[in-house]
Amino acid sequence: MPSTVAGSSGRQLVSLANTPVELLLPNLVLDDPAGARMPNIKIFSGSSHPDLAQRVVDRLGIDLGKVVTKKFSNLETCVEIGESVRGEDVYIVQSGCGEINDNLMEMLIMINACKIASAARVTAVIPCFPYARQDKKDKRSDGALEVNMVMEGMKGMLEEGDHGSDVECRRRMRFARTSAFPHGTSGGLSQEHTHSRAPISAKLVANMLSVAGADHIITMDLHASQIQGFFDIPVDNLYAEPAVLKWIRENIPEWGNSIIVSPDAGGAKRVTSIADRLNVEFALIHKERKKANEVASMVLVGDVKDRVAILVDDMADTCGTICHAAEKLMEAGATRVYAILTHGIFSGPAVSRINNACFEAVVVTNTIPQEQHMKDSSKIQCIDVSMVLAESIRRTHNGESVSYLFSNVPY
């Protein structure tokens, strides 16, 4: 209990030296190791992937923050933060999947709600970044491309000797060229049609997150790493590569006789990194698209004969590319084909294509919920990356470097 001592001026002073700390700070919980280990942190989950958020907090040894999300009758999103975040380090886990537009708006509202509730810092943890594929303008608009395809087809008719339609074909070619390129082509595409009028939506999403109040972004395997430059706030782009290497070594017995294959030229840097770590060779497939989600032709560059081919990509949507690539690899003499993807979107006919394709296994991470996909296809397997996200949150909160995670899997 407090005791009194005589001061130098003769006053009675209260001594707290032998007073139990529980009496001084009655609200302090001393037997909570999680609270003592990670104070002033709150983690909230959006509605896109609650299972991943729960895995993250379980690894950190803390509880998920209380938040209520609902929709009004006119489908407006309403978010209520159920506990104080004043002065807290807040992390909001929301992946770009499912109802992407609704989930994106929900995350923006949650960020803003925490920010105006005086949170010290708000970090958006976005395992799969939405609109990441819309990171640049196309070289040619779809309209111009379709007209060009029509013109090529008409030229083929003329070359095959269909002279009965010669005049009509030439008239249609002139009309198509005039409609697509009203200012002339000057031997090629005009400057006006060199670029389409498509938006750079990934930049728009970056602006929205910043304006909503996000102070920091944690994401995984961005479709294009330069998206980090769209932000004026810190961005940690984590990699699934260490977890992928671990899975390959543990689940593919003949990985020493494997070859890492990129299904497009854009992923060459990714596969060369994995091939170097495994000390195996790599190959790539050059593809040409007629339009989005449709592959026109594929050319394999590299020797896969009598080897286990491992296709590696950052995401798969309708799976047309990887299924065509698997067929190409088997035709070229590969013994078995695996596909390893960070973000398994699997929209439209993707699962049925996987079931009908010649894959030994299609391995994805749980940046997107995969429970239903795994029920629909026995070939789909999942790598848990919650420990990578949890460790990045812990290191960010404690002011430690996250670069260790670029080449190591936390245990």
mmCIF file of C-alpha atoms in Angstrom:
data_model
loop_
_atom_site.group_PDB
_atom_site.id
_atom_site.type_symbol
_atom_site.label_atom_id
_atom_site.label_comp_id
_atom_site.label_asym_id
_atom_site.label_seq_id
_atom_site.Cartn_x
_atom_site.Cartn_y
_atom_site.Cartn_z
ATOM 1 C CA MET A 1 0.000 0.000 0.000
ATOM 2 C CA PRO A 2 1.183 3.647 -0.460
ATOM 3 C CA SER A 3 3.263 4.962 2.452
ATOM 4 C CA THR A 4 4.040 8.531 3.552
ATOM 5 C CA VAL A 5 7.530 9.995 3.984
ATOM 6 C CA ALA A 6 8.696 13.405 5.172
ATOM 7 C CA GLY A 7 9.888 15.729 2.433
ATOM 8 C CA SER A 8 12.712 18.264 2.673
ATOM 9 C CA SER A 9 10.189 21.051 3.296
ATOM 10 C CA GLY A 10 8.454 19.130 6.044
ATOM 11 C CA ARG A 11 5.496 18.119 3.854
ATOM 12 C CA GLN A 12 4.100 14.596 3.885
ATOM 13 C CA LEU A 13 4.864 12.943 0.504
ATOM 14 C CA VAL A 14 3.297 9.733 -0.787
ATOM 15 C CA SER A 15 5.749 6.954 -1.701
ATOM 16 C CA LEU A 16 4.638 4.537 -4.417
ATOM 17 C CA ALA A 17 7.767 2.429 -4.398
ATOM 18 C CA ASN A 18 6.181 -0.645 -2.838
ATOM 19 C CA THR A 19 2.734 -0.235 -4.373
ATOM 20 C CA PRO A 20 1.629 -3.116 -6.672
ATOM 21 C CA VAL A 21 1.330 -2.040 -10.302
ATOM 22 C CA GLU A 22 -2.208 -3.515 -10.440
ATOM 23 C CA LEU A 23 -3.364 -0.768 -8.014
ATOM 24 C CA LEU A 24 -1.677 1.973 -9.987
ATOM 25 C CA LEU A 25 -2.949 0.782 -13.404
ATOM 26 C CA PRO A 26 -6.100 -1.264 -12.779
ATOM 27 C CA ASN A 27 -6.853 -1.616 -16.507
ATOM 28 C CA LEU A 28 -3.477 -3.117 -17.367
ATOM 29 C CA VAL A 29 -3.705 -6.847 -18.156
ATOM 30 C CA LEU A 30 -0.429 -8.483 -17.157
ATOM 31 C CA ASP A 31 -1.274 -12.069 -18.016
ATOM 32 C CA ASP A 32 -1.938 -11.403 -21.709
ATOM 33 C CA PRO A 33 1.231 -12.418 -23.577
ATOM 34 C CA ALA A 34 -0.224 -11.417 -26.968
ATOM 35 C CA GLY A 35 -1.045 -7.931 -25.744
ATOM 36 C CA ALA A 36 2.385 -7.593 -24.165
ATOM 37 C CA ARG A 37 4.052 -8.824 -27.365
ATOM 38 C CA MET A 38 2.123 -6.709 -29.883
ATOM 39 C CA PRO A 39 0.507 -3.684 -28.223
ATOM 40 C CA ASN A 40 -1.443 -1.014 -30.086
ATOM 41 C CA ILE A 41 -2.277 -3.196 -33.089
ATOM 42 C CA LYS A 42 -5.702 -3.953 -34.546
ATOM 43 C CA ILE A 43 -6.391 -6.230 -37.511
ATOM 44 C CA PHE A 44 -9.749 -6.084 -39.261
ATOM 45 C CA SER A 45 -11.085 -8.336 -41.996
ATOM 46 C CA GLY A 46 -13.187 -7.363 -44.963
ATOM 47 C CA SER A 47 -15.796 -9.756 -46.313
ATOM 48 C CA SER A 48 -13.725 -11.012 -49.273
ATOM 49 C CA HIS A 49 -11.510 -13.550 -47.457
ATOM 50 C CA PRO A 50 -12.257 -13.874 -43.701
ATOM 51 C CA ASP A 51 -10.520 -17.267 -43.496
ATOM 52 C CA LEU A 52 -7.156 -15.773 -44.505
ATOM 53 C CA ALA A 53 -7.543 -12.931 -41.994
ATOM 54 C CA GLN A 54 -8.335 -15.446 -39.236
ATOM 55 C CA ARG A 55 -5.230 -17.464 -40.098
ATOM 56 C CA VAL A 56 -3.129 -14.283 -39.909
ATOM 57 C CA VAL A 57 -4.350 -13.295 -36.437
ATOM 58 C CA ASP A 58 -4.063 -16.884 -35.193
ATOM 59 C CA ARG A 59 -0.401 -16.872 -36.164
ATOM 60 C CA LEU A 60 0.147 -13.507 -34.450
ATOM 61 C CA GLY A 61 -1.673 -14.662 -31.323
ATOM 62 C CA ILE A 62 -4.192 -11.813 -31.250
ATOM 63 C CA ASP A 63 -7.921 -11.472 -31.845
ATOM 64 C CA LEU A 64 -9.573 -10.204 -35.005
ATOM 65 C CA GLY A 65 -11.002 -6.704 -34.643
ATOM 66 C CA LYS A 66 -14.762 -6.224 -34.415
ATOM 67 C CA VAL A 67 -16.326 -4.813 -37.568
ATOM 68 C CA VAL A 68 -19.823 -5.039 -39.027
ATOM 69 C CA THR A 69 -20.359 -4.713 -42.776
ATOM 70 C CA LYS A 70 -23.812 -4.614 -44.305
ATOM 71 C CA LYS A 71 -25.685 -3.323 -47.320
ATOM 72 C CA PHE A 72 -28.655 -0.997 -47.393
ATOM 73 C CA SER A 73 -31.674 -1.870 -49.520
ATOM 74 C CA ASN A 74 -30.224 0.217 -52.381
ATOM 75 C CA LEU A 75 -27.002 -1.893 -52.131
ATOM 76 C CA GLU A 76 -24.882 0.874 -50.608
ATOM 77 C CA THR A 77 -22.135 -0.521 -48.380
ATOM 78 C CA CYS A 78 -22.156 0.370 -44.689
ATOM 79 C CA VAL A 79 -19.233 -0.365 -42.344
ATOM 80 C CA GLU A 80 -19.197 0.017 -38.554
ATOM 81 C CA ILE A 81 -15.917 -0.387 -36.634
ATOM 82 C CA GLY A 82 -16.895 -2.065 -33.372
ATOM 83 C CA GLU A 83 -13.995 -0.952 -31.157
ATOM 84 C CA SER A 84 -11.732 2.016 -30.541
ATOM 85 C CA VAL A 85 -8.807 2.481 -32.930
ATOM 86 C CA ARG A 86 -7.550 5.804 -31.550
ATOM 87 C CA GLY A 87 -3.766 5.816 -31.686
ATOM 88 C CA GLU A 88 -3.678 2.203 -32.931
ATOM 89 C CA ASP A 89 -1.686 0.609 -35.748
ATOM 90 C CA VAL A 90 -4.531 -0.715 -37.929
ATOM 91 C CA TYR A 91 -4.292 -3.414 -40.611
ATOM 92 C CA ILE A 92 -7.231 -4.150 -42.930
ATOM 93 C CA VAL A 93 -7.126 -7.482 -44.785
ATOM 94 C CA GLN A 94 -9.133 -7.459 -48.011
ATOM 95 C CA SER A 95 -8.291 -9.378 -51.190
ATOM 96 C CA GLY A 96 -9.290 -8.433 -54.736
ATOM 97 C CA CYS A 97 -11.622 -11.350 -55.409
ATOM 98 C CA GLY A 98 -15.286 -12.296 -55.458
ATOM 99 C CA GLU A 99 -17.452 -9.214 -55.940
ATOM 100 C CA ILE A 100 -14.386 -7.129 -56.675
ATOM 101 C CA ASN A 101 -16.036 -3.722 -56.976
ATOM 102 C CA ASP A 102 -18.082 -4.144 -53.785
ATOM 103 C CA ASN A 103 -15.079 -5.456 -51.870
ATOM 104 C CA LEU A 104 -12.879 -2.618 -53.103
ATOM 105 C CA MET A 105 -15.457 -0.049 -52.005
ATOM 106 C CA GLU A 106 -15.821 -1.812 -48.649
ATOM 107 C CA MET A 107 -12.072 -1.611 -48.085
ATOM 108 C CA LEU A 108 -11.978 2.086 -48.961
ATOM 109 C CA ILE A 109 -14.794 2.793 -46.492
ATOM 110 C CA MET A 110 -13.065 0.759 -43.761
ATOM 111 C CA ILE A 111 -9.788 2.634 -44.326
ATOM 112 C CA ASN A 112 -11.546 5.975 -44.139
ATOM 113 C CA ALA A 113 -13.575 4.971 -41.064
ATOM 114 C CA CYS A 114 -10.377 4.044 -39.202
ATOM 115 C CA LYS A 115 -8.556 7.153 -40.366
ATOM 116 C CA ILE A 116 -11.220 9.608 -39.199
ATOM 117 C CA ALA A 117 -11.443 7.632 -35.923
ATOM 118 C CA SER A 118 -7.862 8.818 -35.212
ATOM 119 C CA ALA A 119 -5.948 5.628 -36.027
ATOM 120 C CA ALA A 120 -2.206 6.302 -35.888
ATOM 121 C CA ARG A 121 -1.542 4.363 -39.098
ATOM 122 C CA VAL A 122 -3.758 2.406 -41.493
ATOM 123 C CA THR A 123 -2.220 -0.360 -43.619
ATOM 124 C CA ALA A 124 -4.195 -2.065 -46.387
ATOM 125 C CA VAL A 125 -3.223 -5.732 -46.689
ATOM 126 C CA ILE A 126 -4.306 -6.695 -50.221
ATOM 127 C CA PRO A 127 -3.056 -10.213 -51.053
ATOM 128 C CA CYS A 128 -4.441 -10.024 -54.618
ATOM 129 C CA PHE A 129 -4.382 -6.460 -55.924
ATOM 130 C CA PRO A 130 -7.558 -5.605 -57.890
ATOM 131 C CA TYR A 131 -7.335 -4.257 -61.451
ATOM 132 C CA ALA A 132 -3.609 -5.119 -61.558
ATOM 133 C CA ARG A 133 -3.875 -6.246 -65.199
ATOM 134 C CA GLN A 134 -5.048 -2.794 -66.276
ATOM 135 C CA ASP A 135 -1.662 -1.194 -65.663
ATOM 136 C CA LYS A 136 -1.021 0.372 -69.075
ATOM 137 C CA LYS A 137 -2.662 1.410 -72.309
ATOM 138 C CA ASP A 138 -2.901 -1.180 -75.062
ATOM 139 C CA LYS A 139 -0.882 -0.720 -78.216
ATOM 140 C CA ARG A 140 -3.962 -1.018 -80.365
ATOM 141 C CA SER A 141 -7.678 -0.708 -79.743
ATOM 142 C CA ASP A 142 -9.884 -3.789 -80.050
ATOM 143 C CA GLY A 143 -11.871 -2.106 -82.813
ATOM 144 C CA ALA A 144 -8.805 -1.471 -84.934
ATOM 145 C CA LEU A 145 -7.579 -4.997 -84.264
ATOM 146 C CA GLU A 146 -10.879 -6.556 -85.333
ATOM 147 C CA VAL A 147 -10.946 -4.482 -88.531
ATOM 148 C CA ASN A 148 -7.371 -5.576 -89.240
ATOM 149 C CA MET A 149 -8.394 -9.237 -88.796
ATOM 150 C CA VAL A 150 -11.307 -8.759 -91.218
ATOM 151 C CA MET A 151 -8.974 -7.192 -93.771
ATOM 152 C CA GLU A 152 -6.476 -10.036 -93.431
ATOM 153 C CA GLY A 153 -9.293 -12.528 -94.013
ATOM 154 C CA MET A 154 -10.398 -10.683 -97.137
ATOM 155 C CA LYS A 155 -6.829 -10.655 -98.455
ATOM 156 C CA GLY A 156 -6.766 -14.424 -97.961
ATOM 157 C CA MET A 157 -9.941 -14.774 -100.040
ATOM 158 C CA LEU A 158 -8.323 -12.843 -102.892
ATOM 159 C CA GLU A 159 -5.111 -14.861 -102.723
ATOM 160 C CA GLU A 160 -7.087 -18.121 -102.902
ATOM 161 C CA GLY A 161 -8.514 -17.033 -106.245
ATOM 162 C CA ASP A 162 -12.103 -16.213 -105.300
ATOM 163 C CA HIS A 163 -12.329 -13.780 -108.242
ATOM 164 C CA GLY A 164 -16.119 -13.752 -108.270
ATOM 165 C CA SER A 165 -16.054 -11.675 -105.060
ATOM 166 C CA ASP A 166 -12.988 -9.630 -106.062
ATOM 167 C CA VAL A 167 -14.752 -6.278 -106.534
ATOM 168 C CA GLU A 168 -16.912 -6.723 -103.428
ATOM 169 C CA CYS A 169 -13.926 -7.663 -101.265
ATOM 170 C CA ARG A 170 -11.903 -4.670 -102.415
ATOM 171 C CA ARG A 171 -14.866 -2.389 -101.701
ATOM 172 C CA ARG A 172 -15.213 -3.811 -98.185
ATOM 173 C CA MET A 173 -11.475 -3.480 -97.570
ATOM 174 C CA ARG A 174 -11.552 0.203 -98.548
ATOM 175 C CA PHE A 175 -14.576 0.777 -96.293
ATOM 176 C CA ALA A 176 -12.959 -1.017 -93.347
ATOM 177 C CA ARG A 177 -9.683 0.877 -93.737
ATOM 178 C CA THR A 178 -11.487 4.232 -94.042
ATOM 179 C CA SER A 179 -13.652 3.523 -90.989
ATOM 180 C CA ALA A 180 -10.771 2.404 -88.793
ATOM 181 C CA PHE A 181 -8.208 4.985 -89.933
ATOM 182 C CA PRO A 182 -10.053 8.102 -91.139
ATOM 183 C CA HIS A 183 -6.825 10.156 -91.122
ATOM 184 C CA GLY A 184 -4.833 7.637 -93.164
ATOM 185 C CA THR A 185 -2.233 5.086 -92.155
ATOM 186 C CA SER A 186 0.973 6.599 -93.586
ATOM 187 C CA GLY A 187 2.310 3.123 -94.186
ATOM 188 C CA GLY A 188 1.140 1.883 -90.771
ATOM 189 C CA LEU A 189 -1.157 2.814 -87.943
ATOM 190 C CA SER A 190 -1.853 6.495 -87.486
ATOM 191 C CA GLN A 191 -0.723 8.195 -84.283
ATOM 192 C CA GLU A 192 -4.341 8.511 -83.205
ATOM 193 C CA HIS A 193 -4.800 4.723 -83.282
ATOM 194 C CA THR A 194 -1.406 3.701 -81.936
ATOM 195 C CA HIS A 195 -2.914 3.654 -78.422
ATOM 196 C CA SER A 196 -6.426 2.802 -77.371
ATOM 197 C CA ARG A 197 -8.548 4.950 -75.121
ATOM 198 C CA ALA A 198 -8.399 2.394 -72.303
ATOM 199 C CA PRO A 199 -7.957 3.643 -68.733
ATOM 200 C CA ILE A 200 -5.036 2.765 -66.470
ATOM 201 C CA SER A 201 -7.303 1.415 -63.758
ATOM 202 C CA ALA A 202 -4.515 0.178 -61.465
ATOM 203 C CA LYS A 203 -3.355 3.790 -61.093
ATOM 204 C CA LEU A 204 -6.930 4.829 -60.319
ATOM 205 C CA VAL A 205 -7.159 2.194 -57.562
ATOM 206 C CA ALA A 206 -3.842 3.437 -56.143
ATOM 207 C CA ASN A 207 -5.185 6.989 -56.034
ATOM 208 C CA MET A 208 -8.404 5.839 -54.362
ATOM 209 C CA LEU A 209 -6.503 3.973 -51.633
ATOM 210 C CA SER A 210 -4.311 6.994 -50.939
ATOM 211 C CA VAL A 211 -7.230 9.417 -50.827
ATOM 212 C CA ALA A 212 -9.196 7.085 -48.534
ATOM 213 C CA GLY A 213 -6.368 7.420 -46.017
ATOM 214 C CA ALA A 214 -4.121 4.373 -46.415
ATOM 215 C CA ASP A 215 -0.595 5.000 -45.116
ATOM 216 C CA HIS A 216 0.961 1.738 -46.287
ATOM 217 C CA ILE A 217 0.159 -1.135 -48.673
ATOM 218 C CA ILE A 218 1.093 -4.794 -48.279
ATOM 219 C CA THR A 219 0.375 -6.985 -51.305
ATOM 220 C CA MET A 220 1.690 -10.131 -52.969
ATOM 221 C CA ASP A 221 3.020 -10.840 -56.472
ATOM 222 C CA LEU A 222 1.771 -7.774 -58.305
ATOM 223 C CA HIS A 223 0.995 -8.499 -61.944
ATOM 224 C CA ALA A 224 3.466 -5.762 -62.863
ATOM 225 C CA SER A 225 5.926 -4.672 -60.172
ATOM 226 C CA GLN A 226 5.945 -1.106 -61.486
ATOM 227 C CA ILE A 227 2.445 -0.688 -60.007
ATOM 228 C CA GLN A 228 4.364 0.161 -56.819
ATOM 229 C CA GLY A 229 5.311 3.390 -58.569
ATOM 230 C CA PHE A 230 1.638 4.374 -58.859
ATOM 231 C CA PHE A 231 1.649 5.064 -55.103
ATOM 232 C CA ASP A 232 3.171 7.941 -53.146
ATOM 233 C CA ILE A 233 3.021 5.815 -49.980
ATOM 234 C CA PRO A 234 5.202 2.793 -49.063
ATOM 235 C CA VAL A 235 4.294 -0.472 -50.814
ATOM 236 C CA ASP A 236 5.618 -3.877 -49.764
ATOM 237 C CA ASN A 237 5.243 -6.328 -52.653
ATOM 238 C CA LEU A 238 5.756 -9.765 -51.113
ATOM 239 C CA TYR A 239 6.616 -12.841 -53.175
ATOM 240 C CA ALA A 240 5.182 -16.335 -53.159
ATOM 241 C CA GLU A 241 8.457 -17.634 -54.653
ATOM 242 C CA PRO A 242 9.965 -18.984 -51.371
ATOM 243 C CA ALA A 243 6.757 -20.925 -50.626
ATOM 244 C CA VAL A 244 6.660 -22.182 -54.224
ATOM 245 C CA LEU A 245 10.266 -23.437 -54.008
ATOM 246 C CA LYS A 246 9.453 -25.218 -50.753
ATOM 247 C CA TRP A 247 6.409 -26.907 -52.336
ATOM 248 C CA ILE A 248 8.398 -28.028 -55.407
ATOM 249 C CA ARG A 249 11.156 -29.593 -53.311
ATOM 250 C CA GLU A 250 8.682 -31.387 -51.038
ATOM 251 C CA ASN A 251 6.081 -32.565 -53.573
ATOM 252 C CA ILE A 252 7.843 -33.214 -56.899
ATOM 253 C CA PRO A 253 10.304 -36.120 -56.457
ATOM 254 C CA GLU A 254 11.947 -35.533 -59.862
ATOM 255 C CA TRP A 255 12.345 -31.779 -59.425
ATOM 256 C CA GLY A 256 16.064 -32.110 -60.192
ATOM 257 C CA ASN A 257 15.115 -33.149 -63.756
ATOM 258 C CA SER A 258 12.497 -30.439 -64.172
ATOM 259 C CA ILE A 259 12.296 -27.355 -66.347
ATOM 260 C CA ILE A 260 10.549 -24.143 -65.260
ATOM 261 C CA VAL A 261 8.309 -22.731 -67.988
ATOM 262 C CA SER A 262 6.747 -19.293 -68.306
ATOM 263 C CA PRO A 263 3.457 -19.280 -70.266
ATOM 264 C CA ASP A 264 4.271 -15.809 -71.623
ATOM 265 C CA ALA A 265 7.286 -13.598 -72.190
ATOM 266 C CA GLY A 266 6.238 -11.242 -69.377
ATOM 267 C CA GLY A 267 6.915 -13.911 -66.755
ATOM 268 C CA ALA A 268 10.457 -14.686 -67.941
ATOM 269 C CA LYS A 269 12.059 -12.864 -64.997
ATOM 270 C CA ARG A 270 9.918 -14.808 -62.534
ATOM 271 C CA VAL A 271 10.797 -18.250 -63.938
ATOM 272 C CA THR A 272 14.510 -17.489 -64.333
ATOM 273 C CA SER A 273 14.659 -16.594 -60.646
ATOM 274 C CA ILE A 274 13.021 -19.899 -59.637
ATOM 275 C CA ALA A 275 15.153 -21.881 -62.109
ATOM 276 C CA ASP A 276 18.334 -20.357 -60.691
ATOM 277 C CA ARG A 277 17.294 -21.213 -57.117
ATOM 278 C CA LEU A 278 16.569 -24.827 -58.148
ATOM 279 C CA ASN A 279 19.614 -24.990 -60.457
ATOM 280 C CA VAL A 280 17.521 -26.200 -63.410
ATOM 281 C CA GLU A 281 16.831 -24.834 -66.895
ATOM 282 C CA PHE A 282 13.919 -22.688 -68.003
ATOM 283 C CA ALA A 283 11.801 -22.207 -71.110
ATOM 284 C CA LEU A 284 9.107 -19.804 -72.174
ATOM 285 C CA ILE A 285 6.090 -19.769 -74.431
ATOM 286 C CA HIS A 286 5.449 -16.804 -76.683
ATOM 287 C CA LYS A 287 1.753 -16.146 -77.129
ATOM 288 C CA GLU A 288 -0.250 -13.757 -79.258
ATOM 289 C CA ARG A 289 -3.719 -12.670 -78.198
ATOM 290 C CA LYS A 290 -6.548 -11.835 -80.567
ATOM 291 C CA LYS A 291 -8.338 -10.152 -77.676
ATOM 292 C CA ALA A 292 -8.569 -10.410 -73.895
ATOM 293 C CA ASN A 293 -8.865 -13.978 -72.530
ATOM 294 C CA GLU A 294 -8.322 -15.504 -75.997
ATOM 295 C CA VAL A 295 -4.941 -16.801 -77.152
ATOM 296 C CA ALA A 296 -4.306 -16.912 -80.905
ATOM 297 C CA SER A 297 -1.022 -18.838 -81.185
ATOM 298 C CA MET A 298 1.772 -20.202 -78.974
ATOM 299 C CA VAL A 299 5.430 -20.934 -79.717
ATOM 300 C CA LEU A 300 7.616 -22.885 -77.258
ATOM 301 C CA VAL A 301 11.179 -21.617 -76.808
ATOM 302 C CA GLY A 302 13.306 -24.251 -75.026
ATOM 303 C CA ASP A 303 13.735 -28.038 -74.794
ATOM 304 C CA VAL A 304 11.331 -29.901 -72.470
ATOM 305 C CA LYS A 305 11.724 -33.410 -73.883
ATOM 306 C CA ASP A 306 11.790 -36.144 -71.182
ATOM 307 C CA ARG A 307 11.530 -33.582 -68.384
ATOM 308 C CA VAL A 308 8.968 -32.567 -65.778
ATOM 309 C CA ALA A 309 7.575 -29.217 -66.920
ATOM 310 C CA ILE A 310 6.529 -26.746 -64.220
ATOM 311 C CA LEU A 311 4.460 -23.831 -65.495
ATOM 312 C CA VAL A 312 4.795 -20.764 -63.244
ATOM 313 C CA ASP A 313 2.669 -17.618 -63.498
ATOM 314 C CA ASP A 314 1.362 -14.906 -61.201
ATOM 315 C CA MET A 315 -2.324 -15.545 -61.920
ATOM 316 C CA ALA A 316 -4.768 -17.635 -63.926
ATOM 317 C CA ASP A 317 -8.247 -16.375 -64.780
ATOM 318 C CA THR A 318 -10.080 -18.475 -67.386
ATOM 319 C CA CYS A 319 -7.037 -20.810 -67.662
ATOM 320 C CA GLY A 320 -7.059 -20.808 -71.469
ATOM 321 C CA THR A 321 -3.385 -19.857 -71.576
ATOM 322 C CA ILE A 322 -2.040 -22.460 -69.150
ATOM 323 C CA CYS A 323 -4.196 -25.254 -70.623
ATOM 324 C CA HIS A 324 -2.928 -24.508 -74.155
ATOM 325 C CA ALA A 325 0.584 -24.280 -72.741
ATOM 326 C CA ALA A 326 0.218 -27.690 -71.080
ATOM 327 C CA GLU A 327 -0.865 -29.245 -74.380
ATOM 328 C CA LYS A 328 2.113 -27.617 -76.111
ATOM 329 C CA LEU A 329 4.507 -28.991 -73.483
ATOM 330 C CA MET A 330 3.139 -32.539 -73.726
ATOM 331 C CA GLU A 331 3.398 -32.389 -77.530
ATOM 332 C CA ALA A 332 7.035 -31.308 -77.115
ATOM 333 C CA GLY A 333 7.821 -34.415 -75.044
ATOM 334 C CA ALA A 334 7.376 -33.381 -71.401
ATOM 335 C CA THR A 335 6.774 -36.354 -69.083
ATOM 336 C CA ARG A 336 4.491 -34.510 -66.690
ATOM 337 C CA VAL A 337 3.132 -30.969 -66.381
ATOM 338 C CA TYR A 338 2.500 -28.994 -63.191
ATOM 339 C CA ALA A 339 1.136 -25.456 -62.946
ATOM 340 C CA ILE A 340 1.988 -23.189 -60.005
ATOM 341 C CA LEU A 341 0.090 -19.908 -59.768
ATOM 342 C CA THR A 342 0.038 -17.252 -57.065
ATOM 343 C CA HIS A 343 -3.524 -16.025 -57.646
ATOM 344 C CA GLY A 344 -6.023 -18.650 -58.773
ATOM 345 C CA ILE A 345 -8.978 -16.578 -59.961
ATOM 346 C CA PHE A 346 -10.574 -19.458 -61.908
ATOM 347 C CA SER A 347 -13.528 -17.638 -63.456
ATOM 348 C CA GLY A 348 -15.876 -18.928 -66.157
ATOM 349 C CA PRO A 349 -14.886 -22.335 -67.603
ATOM 350 C CA ALA A 350 -11.541 -22.432 -65.758
ATOM 351 C CA VAL A 351 -12.214 -25.405 -63.467
ATOM 352 C CA SER A 352 -13.665 -27.574 -66.240
ATOM 353 C CA ARG A 353 -10.676 -26.740 -68.440
ATOM 354 C CA ILE A 354 -8.319 -27.818 -65.654
ATOM 355 C CA ASN A 355 -10.215 -31.082 -65.201
ATOM 356 C CA ASN A 356 -9.941 -31.818 -68.937
ATOM 357 C CA ALA A 357 -6.303 -30.743 -69.254
ATOM 358 C CA CYS A 358 -3.215 -32.930 -68.818
ATOM 359 C CA PHE A 359 -2.028 -31.399 -65.538
ATOM 360 C CA GLU A 360 -0.605 -33.539 -62.783
ATOM 361 C CA ALA A 361 -1.552 -30.759 -60.353
ATOM 362 C CA VAL A 362 -2.490 -27.071 -60.419
ATOM 363 C CA VAL A 363 -1.070 -25.393 -57.326
ATOM 364 C CA VAL A 364 -2.307 -22.002 -56.129
ATOM 365 C CA THR A 365 -1.936 -19.929 -52.961
ATOM 366 C CA ASN A 366 -4.793 -18.867 -50.711
ATOM 367 C CA THR A 367 -4.590 -15.166 -51.561
ATOM 368 C CA ILE A 368 -8.036 -15.947 -53.030
ATOM 369 C CA PRO A 369 -10.473 -18.434 -51.390
ATOM 370 C CA GLN A 370 -9.952 -21.867 -52.955
ATOM 371 C CA GLU A 371 -12.226 -24.163 -50.929
ATOM 372 C CA GLN A 372 -14.920 -24.439 -53.597
ATOM 373 C CA HIS A 373 -12.402 -24.782 -56.430
ATOM 374 C CA MET A 374 -10.662 -27.632 -54.613
ATOM 375 C CA LYS A 375 -14.006 -29.401 -54.187
ATOM 376 C CA ASP A 376 -14.752 -29.011 -57.911
ATOM 377 C CA SER A 377 -11.348 -30.294 -59.064
ATOM 378 C CA SER A 378 -9.067 -32.848 -57.448
ATOM 379 C CA LYS A 379 -6.127 -31.412 -59.400
ATOM 380 C CA ILE A 380 -6.198 -28.061 -57.566
ATOM 381 C CA GLN A 381 -3.936 -27.853 -54.500
ATOM 382 C CA CYS A 382 -3.342 -24.889 -52.199
ATOM 383 C CA ILE A 383 -0.268 -23.346 -50.550
ATOM 384 C CA ASP A 384 -0.976 -21.373 -47.364
ATOM 385 C CA VAL A 385 0.733 -17.959 -47.424
ATOM 386 C CA SER A 386 -0.917 -16.592 -44.276
ATOM 387 C CA MET A 387 2.371 -16.958 -42.369
ATOM 388 C CA VAL A 388 4.113 -14.680 -44.902
ATOM 389 C CA LEU A 389 1.436 -11.994 -44.516
ATOM 390 C CA ALA A 390 1.399 -12.378 -40.724
ATOM 391 C CA GLU A 391 5.175 -12.048 -40.495
ATOM 392 C CA SER A 392 5.140 -8.972 -42.742
ATOM 393 C CA ILE A 393 2.514 -7.381 -40.457
ATOM 394 C CA ARG A 394 4.551 -8.220 -37.348
ATOM 395 C CA ARG A 395 7.756 -6.814 -38.848
ATOM 396 C CA THR A 396 6.006 -3.671 -40.122
ATOM 397 C CA HIS A 397 4.391 -3.072 -36.732
ATOM 398 C CA ASN A 398 7.710 -3.505 -34.899
ATOM 399 C CA GLY A 399 9.662 -1.403 -37.394
ATOM 400 C CA GLU A 400 11.724 -4.321 -38.688
ATOM 401 C CA SER A 401 12.847 -5.045 -42.257
ATOM 402 C CA VAL A 402 10.613 -7.279 -44.398
ATOM 403 C CA SER A 403 13.296 -8.050 -46.997
ATOM 404 C CA TYR A 404 13.975 -11.372 -45.214
ATOM 405 C CA LEU A 405 10.623 -12.585 -46.573
ATOM 406 C CA PHE A 406 11.701 -12.046 -50.180
ATOM 407 C CA SER A 407 13.848 -15.183 -50.049
ATOM 408 C CA ASN A 408 12.697 -17.120 -46.970
ATOM 409 C CA VAL A 409 9.536 -18.777 -45.703
ATOM 410 C CA PRO A 410 8.788 -17.969 -42.028
ATOM 411 C CA TYR A 411 8.223 -21.031 -39.848
#
